[in-house]
Amino acid sequence: MQNRPANERVRDFNEVPLGFTDEQAIQEAKRCIQCKNPQCVKGCPVEVNIPGFLKQVALGDFSAAVKEIKNTNALPAVCGRVCPQEEQCEKKCILGVKGEPVAIGGLERFVADHERVNTKYETLNTKQIQNSNYQNTKIAVIGSGPAGLTCAGDLARLGYQVTIFESLHVTGGVLTYGIPQFRLPKEIVNLEVEYVKTLGVEIKTDMLIGNVFTIEELLKDFKAVFVGSGAGLPKFMGIPGENLDGVYSANEYLFRVNMMKAWKFPESLTPVKIGKNVAVVGGGNVAMDAARVSLRLGAEKVYIIYRRTHDEMPARIEEIERAIEEGVIFKILTLPVKYIADEKGWVKEAECIEMELGEPDSSGRRRPVEKVGSNFIVPLETVIVAIGNSPNPLIPLRTPNLKTERWGGVIITSDGQTSIPGVFAGGDIVRGAATVISAMGDGKLAAKSIHNMLSA
Ligand code: FAD
Ligand code: SF4
């Protein structure tokens, strides 16, 4: 799939990849050899029938293709854009052994977009819901991110009465407030949320569970509760100067850009202040997003400061490549040790130290070790800290019997149930900051377990 030229796209927030044409999509799908035992499906946490949908694309029946995907995945336009297919379905595709795997992600995006542009969204047969044995059984879902939306959608398909409680005034979780417009347009997220609503899911926004209702209170009204409240608590390094003016967490920065529409300034009234020289600390998708947003908001030099090398970066390879093409400067094997202020308390410099890689640590990646005496100064006006997020703490704090790991993740059994009977959880609140598709896989598992529990 082709991308827009870097020098053009870096000046706006429009999408970067151009997408397949009909003809390109058909040709690409025809490369699939329709394996009898398709390994690609084993690489998909929501078990999309990949050869099934590719067969329809190859035949030019794009509506049938998207219907096939939606049997197991309610958010194909989102997944086709942000899922790390190179680590999942495409990594397992048999054609990848000797050559290029089928571009499963690009084709998923293509058929979802085709549906959006050309046809009306599929709606569930209301008769099916009326005939359901479960239409009077109420389930509460906390959070409208990918975990919550998937769990809610699957339960609604089975005929349950599902209500999502979302703390923000908007739906979609990180898809809406975190990932920038040029990677995931918000119109697309909104339409996929609308699709979940057509399955019969009710969404109540501005409902901060833990404050408005506790889980104990929800259990009086609802037969089961799914907690998909995500990981939005930014981590910091704890180094001197992290509280200076001009130092943001990536969460705050991207939230301002997306939710207060700083990317549309001056059409929107809320700019976000950034300097000419910006340093983003971290090497994941969030760091790449923050760096690329900064370029688009007018920064002249944007650095990624990362303590390991390119090989260890957790961000998707294509996002790293796009960041490099757009002019982000990578300072690898570098660690900030302190931020220094000007006379008004604004950050003006980062003191960094060079690193080298030692023996592998518990994550299997080689441990970065400081090179003594290699300290140097990077002049800058803005720092964005993107070194990870922890699970949102409110629900665990307000739910006395909900067991959590020491780092804050809610503990679940293999069927997705928490320490409280009838309360299930999944996504980033369980895993810590992870991926869209793993959150969706967790939502799916919990929906199945809730159904098993209630239909036993
Ligand atoms: P979330 O998406 O965080 O949704 C949780 C929802 O619960 C939110 O809407 C929140 O407002 C709501 N909530 C929280 N507390 C409460 C409460 N007490 N009551 C009611 N509602 C509550 N993953 C990828 O696969 N590919 C990518 O390219 C990628 N890029 C990313 C870029 C950024 C900038 C970020 C931040 C993350 C990225 N991720 C990416 C990670 C991915 O977005 C998350 O793993 C995923 O969204 C987790 O889904 P979730 O449903 O568990 O949580
Ligand atoms: Fe097609 Fe590759 Fe899946 Fe085989 S593994 S069915 S070739 S996409």
Coordinates of C-alpha atoms and ligand atoms in Angstrom, one line a residue:
M1 CA 0.0 0.0 0.0
Q2 CA 1.4 3.4 -0.9
N3 CA 1.7 6.3 1.5
R4 CA 1.4 10.0 0.8
P5 CA 4.8 11.7 0.3
A6 CA 6.4 12.6 3.6
N7 CA 7.0 16.3 2.8
E8 CA 3.3 16.7 2.0
R9 CA 1.7 14.7 4.8
V10 CA 3.9 16.2 7.5
R11 CA 2.0 19.5 7.1
D12 CA -1.5 18.1 7.8
F13 CA -3.4 15.6 9.9
N14 CA -4.9 13.7 7.0
E15 CA -4.4 9.9 6.8
V16 CA -0.9 8.7 5.6
P17 CA -1.6 5.5 3.7
L18 CA -3.5 5.8 0.4
G19 CA -5.3 2.4 0.6
F20 CA -5.8 -0.2 -2.1
T21 CA -7.8 0.4 -5.3
D22 CA -10.4 -2.3 -6.1
E23 CA -8.1 -3.9 -8.6
Q24 CA -5.1 -3.9 -6.3
A25 CA -7.2 -5.4 -3.5
I26 CA -8.5 -8.2 -5.8
Q27 CA -5.0 -9.0 -7.0
E28 CA -3.5 -9.0 -3.5
A29 CA -6.3 -11.3 -2.2
K30 CA -5.8 -13.7 -5.1
R31 CA -2.3 -14.4 -3.7
C32 CA -3.9 -16.3 -0.8
I33 CA -3.6 -20.0 -1.4
Q34 CA -6.6 -20.8 0.9
C35 CA -4.7 -23.1 3.2
K36 CA -6.6 -26.0 4.7
N37 CA -5.1 -25.3 8.1
P38 CA -4.7 -21.5 8.0
Q39 CA -1.9 -20.4 10.3
C40 CA -2.9 -16.7 9.8
V41 CA -6.2 -17.3 11.8
K42 CA -4.1 -18.7 14.7
G43 CA -2.2 -15.4 14.8
C44 CA -5.5 -13.4 15.1
P45 CA -6.6 -12.9 18.8
V46 CA -10.3 -12.6 17.6
E47 CA -10.1 -15.5 15.1
V48 CA -11.3 -13.7 12.0
N49 CA -11.9 -16.2 9.2
I50 CA -9.1 -14.7 7.1
P51 CA -9.1 -17.1 4.1
G52 CA -12.9 -16.8 4.1
F53 CA -12.8 -13.0 3.7
L54 CA -9.9 -13.0 1.3
K55 CA -11.8 -15.4 -0.9
Q56 CA -14.7 -12.9 -1.1
V57 CA -12.3 -10.1 -1.9
A58 CA -10.6 -12.1 -4.7
L59 CA -14.1 -12.6 -6.1
G60 CA -14.8 -8.9 -5.9
D61 CA -17.6 -9.3 -3.4
F62 CA -16.4 -6.8 -0.9
S63 CA -19.7 -6.7 1.1
A64 CA -19.5 -10.4 1.7
A65 CA -15.9 -10.0 2.8
V66 CA -16.7 -7.4 5.4
K67 CA -19.6 -9.4 6.7
E68 CA -17.3 -12.4 7.2
I69 CA -14.9 -10.2 9.2
K70 CA -17.7 -8.8 11.3
N71 CA -18.8 -12.2 12.4
T72 CA -15.9 -12.0 14.8
N73 CA -14.6 -8.5 14.7
A74 CA -16.9 -5.5 15.1
L75 CA -14.1 -2.9 14.4
P76 CA -12.5 -3.9 11.1
A77 CA -11.7 -0.3 9.9
V78 CA -9.9 0.3 13.2
C79 CA -8.0 -3.0 13.2
G80 CA -7.1 -2.6 9.5
R81 CA -5.3 0.6 10.5
V82 CA -3.6 0.1 13.9
C83 CA -3.3 -3.7 14.6
P84 CA 0.3 -5.0 14.5
Q85 CA -0.5 -7.6 11.7
E86 CA 3.2 -8.0 11.1
E87 CA 3.4 -9.6 14.5
Q88 CA 0.2 -11.5 14.2
C89 CA -1.8 -12.9 11.2
E90 CA 0.7 -11.8 8.6
K91 CA 3.7 -13.1 10.6
K92 CA 2.0 -16.6 10.5
C93 CA 0.9 -16.4 6.8
I94 CA 2.5 -19.3 5.0
L95 CA 3.5 -17.1 2.0
G96 CA 5.7 -15.2 4.4
V97 CA 8.1 -18.1 4.8
K98 CA 9.6 -17.6 1.3
G99 CA 8.3 -14.2 0.3
E100 CA 5.8 -11.6 1.2
P101 CA 2.8 -12.6 3.3
V102 CA -0.7 -11.6 2.1
A103 CA -1.4 -7.9 3.1
I104 CA -4.2 -9.1 5.4
G105 CA -4.3 -5.8 7.4
G106 CA -4.5 -3.6 4.3
L107 CA -7.3 -5.7 2.9
E108 CA -9.2 -5.6 6.1
R109 CA -9.0 -1.8 6.0
F110 CA -10.0 -1.8 2.3
V111 CA -13.2 -3.8 2.8
A112 CA -14.2 -1.9 5.9
D113 CA -13.7 1.4 4.0
H114 CA -15.6 0.0 1.0
E115 CA -18.5 -0.7 3.2
R116 CA -18.4 2.7 4.8
V117 CA -18.3 4.5 1.5
N118 CA -20.6 2.3 -0.5
T119 CA -23.1 0.5 1.6
K120 CA -25.2 0.8 4.7
Y121 CA -23.9 -0.8 7.8
E122 CA -25.3 -4.3 8.5
T123 CA -27.8 -4.2 11.3
L124 CA -28.8 -7.2 13.4
N125 CA -32.2 -8.8 12.7
T126 CA -34.3 -7.3 15.6
K127 CA -36.5 -10.5 15.5
Q128 CA -33.4 -12.4 16.6
I129 CA -33.1 -10.1 19.6
Q130 CA -36.8 -10.4 20.4
N131 CA -36.7 -14.2 20.3
S132 CA -33.6 -14.3 22.5
N133 CA -33.9 -16.0 25.9
Y134 CA -31.7 -13.3 27.3
Q135 CA -33.4 -10.1 26.3
N136 CA -34.3 -9.3 30.0
T137 CA -30.8 -10.2 31.2
K138 CA -28.9 -7.0 31.8
I139 CA -25.1 -6.8 31.6
A140 CA -23.0 -3.7 32.5
V141 CA -19.8 -2.9 30.6
I142 CA -17.4 -0.3 32.0
G143 CA -15.4 1.6 29.3
S144 CA -16.1 2.1 25.6
G145 CA -12.6 1.2 24.3
P146 CA -11.9 -1.8 22.1
A147 CA -12.3 -4.3 25.1
G148 CA -15.6 -2.9 26.2
L149 CA -17.0 -2.4 22.7
T150 CA -16.1 -6.0 21.7
C151 CA -17.5 -7.6 24.9
A152 CA -20.7 -5.5 24.6
G153 CA -21.2 -6.2 20.8
D154 CA -20.7 -10.0 21.3
L155 CA -23.2 -10.1 24.2
A156 CA -25.7 -8.0 22.3
R157 CA -25.5 -10.4 19.3
L158 CA -26.5 -13.1 21.7
G159 CA -29.5 -11.0 22.7
Y160 CA -28.4 -9.7 26.1
Q161 CA -29.4 -6.2 27.2
V162 CA -26.1 -4.4 27.4
T163 CA -25.2 -1.0 28.8
I164 CA -21.8 0.5 28.4
F165 CA -20.8 3.1 31.1
E166 CA -18.2 5.5 29.8
S167 CA -16.5 8.1 32.0
L168 CA -15.7 10.5 29.2
H169 CA -18.3 12.5 27.1
V170 CA -17.0 10.6 24.0
T171 CA -16.7 6.9 23.2
G172 CA -13.9 4.8 21.8
G173 CA -11.3 5.0 24.6
V174 CA -7.7 5.4 23.3
L175 CA -8.9 5.1 19.7
T176 CA -10.6 8.5 20.2
Y177 CA -8.4 10.3 22.7
G178 CA -5.0 8.8 22.1
I179 CA -4.2 7.7 18.6
P180 CA -3.9 10.8 16.3
Q181 CA -6.2 11.6 13.4
F182 CA -3.6 11.0 10.7
R183 CA -3.4 7.3 11.8
L184 CA -7.0 6.7 12.8
P185 CA -9.6 9.3 11.7
K186 CA -12.2 9.9 14.4
E187 CA -15.0 9.7 11.9
I188 CA -14.1 6.1 11.4
V189 CA -14.0 5.3 15.1
N190 CA -17.4 7.0 15.6
L191 CA -18.9 4.9 12.8
E192 CA -17.6 1.7 14.2
V193 CA -19.0 2.6 17.6
E194 CA -22.4 3.4 15.8
Y195 CA -22.2 -0.1 14.4
V196 CA -21.9 -1.6 17.8
K197 CA -25.0 0.5 18.9
T198 CA -26.9 -1.0 16.0
L199 CA -26.4 -4.4 17.6
G200 CA -28.5 -3.1 20.5
V201 CA -25.9 -1.8 22.9
E202 CA -26.8 1.3 24.9
I203 CA -23.9 3.7 25.7
K204 CA -24.1 6.0 28.7
T205 CA -21.4 8.6 28.6
D206 CA -20.2 10.9 31.5
M207 CA -20.5 7.9 33.9
L208 CA -17.4 7.5 36.0
I209 CA -17.9 4.1 37.6
G210 CA -16.4 4.0 41.0
N211 CA -17.8 7.5 41.6
V212 CA -21.3 7.5 40.1
F213 CA -21.9 3.8 40.9
T214 CA -19.7 1.3 42.5
I215 CA -19.4 -2.2 41.0
E216 CA -21.3 -3.6 44.1
E217 CA -24.2 -1.3 43.2
L218 CA -24.1 -2.3 39.5
L219 CA -24.3 -5.9 40.5
K220 CA -27.7 -5.3 42.2
D221 CA -29.1 -4.3 38.8
F222 CA -27.0 -6.3 36.3
K223 CA -26.3 -10.0 36.1
A224 CA -22.7 -9.5 35.2
V225 CA -20.2 -6.7 34.9
F226 CA -17.2 -6.4 32.5
V227 CA -14.5 -4.0 33.4
G228 CA -12.6 -2.6 30.4
S229 CA -11.4 0.7 31.9
G230 CA -8.0 0.7 30.3
A231 CA -4.6 2.0 31.3
G232 CA -4.5 5.8 31.2
L233 CA -2.2 6.6 34.2
P234 CA 1.1 8.0 32.7
K235 CA 4.4 6.7 34.1
F236 CA 7.3 9.1 34.7
M237 CA 11.0 8.4 35.2
G238 CA 11.2 10.3 38.5
I239 CA 14.2 12.4 37.4
P240 CA 14.8 16.0 38.4
G241 CA 12.9 18.6 36.4
E242 CA 10.1 16.3 35.2
N243 CA 7.6 18.7 36.8
L244 CA 8.9 21.8 34.9
D245 CA 6.6 23.8 32.6
G246 CA 7.0 22.4 29.1
V247 CA 7.2 18.8 30.2
Y248 CA 4.1 16.8 29.3
S249 CA 3.0 13.2 29.7
A250 CA 2.2 11.8 26.2
N251 CA -1.3 11.1 27.5
E252 CA -1.9 14.7 28.4
Y253 CA -0.3 15.9 25.1
L254 CA -2.3 13.6 22.8
F255 CA -5.5 14.1 24.8
R256 CA -5.2 17.8 24.3
V257 CA -4.5 17.4 20.6
N258 CA -7.4 15.0 20.0
M259 CA -10.1 16.0 22.4
M260 CA -9.6 19.7 22.5
K261 CA -8.8 19.6 18.8
A262 CA -5.5 21.4 19.0
W263 CA -4.7 19.9 15.6
K264 CA -7.4 22.1 14.1
F265 CA -6.2 25.4 15.7
P266 CA -7.1 28.2 14.9
E267 CA -10.4 26.7 13.8
S268 CA -10.6 25.2 17.3
L269 CA -9.8 27.6 20.1
T270 CA -7.4 25.5 22.1
P271 CA -3.8 25.3 20.9
V272 CA -1.3 23.1 22.6
K273 CA 2.0 24.9 23.4
I274 CA 5.1 23.3 21.9
G275 CA 8.5 24.7 21.2
K276 CA 10.8 24.6 18.2
N277 CA 12.8 21.7 19.7
V278 CA 10.8 18.8 21.1
A279 CA 12.1 15.6 22.7
V280 CA 9.9 12.6 23.1
V281 CA 11.1 10.0 25.5
G282 CA 10.3 6.4 24.7
G283 CA 10.2 4.0 21.8
G284 CA 6.6 2.7 21.5
N285 CA 3.6 3.6 19.3
V286 CA 2.7 6.4 21.7
A287 CA 6.2 8.0 21.4
M288 CA 6.0 7.8 17.6
D289 CA 2.5 9.4 17.6
A290 CA 3.7 12.2 19.9
A291 CA 6.7 12.9 17.8
R292 CA 4.8 12.9 14.5
V293 CA 2.1 15.1 16.0
S294 CA 4.8 17.6 17.1
L295 CA 6.1 17.9 13.6
R296 CA 2.6 18.5 12.3
L297 CA 2.1 21.2 14.9
G298 CA 5.1 23.1 13.7
A299 CA 8.1 21.9 15.7
E300 CA 11.4 22.3 13.8
K301 CA 13.4 19.5 15.4
V302 CA 11.8 16.5 17.0
Y303 CA 13.9 13.9 18.7
I304 CA 13.0 10.4 19.9
I305 CA 15.1 9.7 22.9
Y306 CA 15.4 6.0 23.5
R307 CA 17.7 4.1 25.8
R308 CA 18.0 0.9 23.6
T309 CA 18.4 0.6 19.8
H310 CA 15.9 0.5 16.9
D311 CA 15.8 -3.3 17.2
E312 CA 14.3 -3.2 20.7
M313 CA 11.7 -0.5 20.0
P314 CA 8.2 -1.7 20.8
A315 CA 6.6 0.6 18.2
R316 CA 5.3 -1.0 15.0
I317 CA 8.0 -1.1 12.3
E318 CA 5.9 0.8 9.8
E319 CA 5.3 3.6 12.3
I320 CA 9.1 3.9 13.0
E321 CA 9.7 4.0 9.3
R322 CA 7.1 6.7 8.7
A323 CA 8.5 8.8 11.6
I324 CA 12.0 8.6 10.1
E325 CA 10.7 9.5 6.6
E326 CA 8.9 12.5 8.1
G327 CA 12.1 13.8 9.7
V328 CA 12.0 12.7 13.3
I329 CA 15.6 12.4 14.6
F330 CA 16.3 9.3 16.6
K331 CA 18.7 9.6 19.5
I332 CA 19.1 5.9 20.4
L333 CA 21.1 4.5 23.3
T334 CA 20.3 7.8 25.1
L335 CA 18.7 8.4 28.5
P336 CA 17.6 11.7 30.0
V337 CA 18.9 12.1 33.5
K338 CA 17.6 15.6 34.3
Y339 CA 15.7 18.5 32.9
I340 CA 17.0 22.1 33.4
A341 CA 14.8 25.2 33.7
D342 CA 15.2 28.7 32.4
E343 CA 14.7 31.6 34.9
K344 CA 10.9 31.4 34.5
G345 CA 10.6 27.7 35.3
W346 CA 10.2 26.4 31.7
V347 CA 12.3 23.5 30.5
K348 CA 15.3 24.7 28.4
E349 CA 17.6 21.7 28.3
A350 CA 17.7 17.9 28.8
E351 CA 20.9 16.4 30.3
C352 CA 21.3 13.0 28.7
I353 CA 23.7 10.1 29.1
E354 CA 24.9 7.6 26.4
M355 CA 24.0 4.0 26.9
E356 CA 25.3 0.6 25.7
L357 CA 23.6 -2.7 25.7
G358 CA 24.5 -5.3 28.3
E359 CA 23.1 -8.8 29.0
P360 CA 19.4 -9.6 28.4
D361 CA 17.0 -8.6 31.2
S362 CA 13.7 -10.3 32.3
S363 CA 11.9 -9.0 29.2
G364 CA 14.5 -10.8 27.0
R365 CA 15.8 -7.5 25.7
R366 CA 19.4 -6.5 26.3
R367 CA 19.7 -4.3 29.3
P368 CA 20.8 -0.7 28.7
V369 CA 23.8 0.3 30.8
E370 CA 25.0 3.9 31.3
K371 CA 28.4 4.9 29.9
V372 CA 30.0 6.7 32.8
G373 CA 31.0 10.3 32.0
S374 CA 29.2 10.5 28.6
N375 CA 26.7 13.1 29.7
F376 CA 25.7 15.7 27.2
I377 CA 23.0 18.5 26.8
V378 CA 20.2 18.7 24.3
P379 CA 18.7 22.2 24.1
L380 CA 14.8 22.1 23.8
E381 CA 11.6 23.8 24.8
T382 CA 9.3 20.8 25.1
V383 CA 9.6 17.3 26.5
I384 CA 7.0 14.6 26.1
V385 CA 7.3 11.6 28.3
A386 CA 6.0 8.5 26.6
I387 CA 7.4 5.6 28.7
G388 CA 4.2 3.8 29.3
N389 CA 0.9 3.8 31.2
S390 CA -0.4 1.9 34.2
P391 CA -4.0 0.6 34.7
N392 CA -6.5 3.2 35.7
P393 CA -6.6 2.9 39.5
L394 CA -10.1 4.2 40.4
I395 CA -12.1 1.0 40.0
P396 CA -9.6 -1.2 41.9
L397 CA -9.5 1.5 44.6
R398 CA -13.3 1.6 45.0
T399 CA -13.9 -2.1 44.8
P400 CA -12.5 -3.7 48.0
N401 CA -12.5 -7.4 46.9
L402 CA -11.1 -6.8 43.5
K403 CA -7.7 -8.4 43.5
T404 CA -4.9 -6.7 41.5
E405 CA -1.2 -7.2 40.8
R406 CA 1.3 -5.0 42.6
W407 CA 1.7 -2.9 39.5
G408 CA -2.1 -2.3 39.4
G409 CA -3.4 -4.8 36.8
V410 CA -6.7 -6.5 37.7
I411 CA -6.1 -10.3 38.2
I412 CA -8.4 -12.6 36.1
T413 CA -8.8 -16.3 35.7
S414 CA -8.3 -18.0 32.3
D415 CA -11.9 -17.4 31.5
G416 CA -11.6 -13.6 32.2
Q417 CA -13.3 -13.6 35.6
T418 CA -11.9 -11.4 38.4
S419 CA -11.8 -12.3 42.1
I420 CA -15.5 -11.2 42.4
P421 CA -18.0 -13.7 41.0
G422 CA -19.9 -12.2 38.1
V423 CA -17.3 -9.5 37.5
F424 CA -15.0 -10.0 34.4
A425 CA -12.2 -7.8 33.1
G426 CA -10.0 -7.5 30.1
G427 CA -7.8 -5.2 27.9
D428 CA -5.3 -2.7 29.3
I429 CA -6.8 -2.7 32.9
V430 CA -5.6 -6.3 33.0
R431 CA -2.5 -6.3 30.8
G432 CA -1.2 -2.8 31.3
A433 CA -0.7 -0.8 28.1
A434 CA -1.0 -3.4 25.3
T435 CA -2.7 -3.5 22.0
V436 CA -6.2 -2.9 20.4
I437 CA -6.5 -6.5 19.3
S438 CA -5.5 -8.1 22.6
A439 CA -8.1 -5.9 24.3
M440 CA -10.7 -7.1 21.8
G441 CA -9.6 -10.7 22.3
D442 CA -10.1 -10.2 26.0
G443 CA -13.6 -8.6 25.5
K444 CA -14.5 -11.6 23.3
L445 CA -13.4 -14.2 25.9
A446 CA -15.3 -12.4 28.7
A447 CA -18.5 -12.3 26.6
K448 CA -18.2 -16.0 26.0
S449 CA -17.6 -16.7 29.7
I450 CA -20.5 -14.4 30.8
H451 CA -22.8 -16.3 28.4
N452 CA -21.6 -19.7 29.7
M453 CA -22.2 -18.5 33.2
L454 CA -25.7 -17.2 32.6
S455 CA -26.8 -20.0 30.3
A456 CA -25.5 -22.9 32.6
Ligands
FAD1 P1 -9.0 2.0 26.5 O1 -8.9 2.1 25.0 O2 -8.1 2.8 27.3 O3 -10.5 2.3 26.9 C1 -10.9 2.3 28.2 C2 -12.2 3.2 28.4 O4 -12.6 3.1 29.7 C3 -11.9 4.7 28.1 O5 -12.8 5.2 27.2 C4 -12.0 5.3 29.5 O6 -12.4 6.7 29.4 C5 -13.0 4.4 30.1 N1 -12.9 4.4 31.6 C6 -11.8 4.4 32.4 N2 -12.1 4.4 33.7 C7 -13.5 4.4 33.7 C8 -14.4 4.4 34.8 N3 -14.0 4.4 36.1 N4 -15.8 4.4 34.5 C9 -16.2 4.4 33.2 N5 -15.3 4.4 32.1 C10 -14.0 4.4 32.4 N6 -2.5 -0.4 20.0 C11 -2.3 -1.0 18.8 O7 -2.7 -2.2 18.7 N7 -1.8 -0.4 17.8 C12 -1.4 0.9 17.8 O8 -1.0 1.4 16.8 C13 -1.6 1.6 19.1 N8 -1.2 2.9 19.2 C14 -1.5 3.5 20.3 C15 -1.2 4.9 20.4 C16 -1.5 5.6 21.6 C17 -1.2 7.1 21.6 C18 -1.9 4.9 22.7 C19 -2.2 5.7 24.0 C20 -2.2 3.6 22.7 C21 -2.0 2.9 21.5 N9 -2.2 1.5 21.4 C22 -2.1 0.9 20.2 C23 -2.7 0.7 22.5 C24 -4.2 0.5 22.5 O9 -4.9 1.7 22.1 C25 -4.8 0.0 23.8 O10 -4.1 -1.1 24.1 C26 -6.3 -0.3 23.7 O11 -7.0 0.9 23.4 C27 -6.8 -0.8 25.1 O12 -8.2 -1.0 25.0 P2 -9.1 -1.0 26.3 O13 -10.5 -1.1 25.8 O14 -8.6 -2.0 27.3 O15 -8.8 0.5 27.0
SF4_2 FE1 -4.0 -17.2 2.9 FE2 -1.7 -16.8 4.2 FE3 -3.8 -17.4 5.6 FE4 -2.7 -19.3 4.0 S1 -1.8 -18.3 5.8 S2 -4.9 -18.8 4.3 S3 -2.0 -18.0 2.3 S4 -3.5 -15.6 4.4

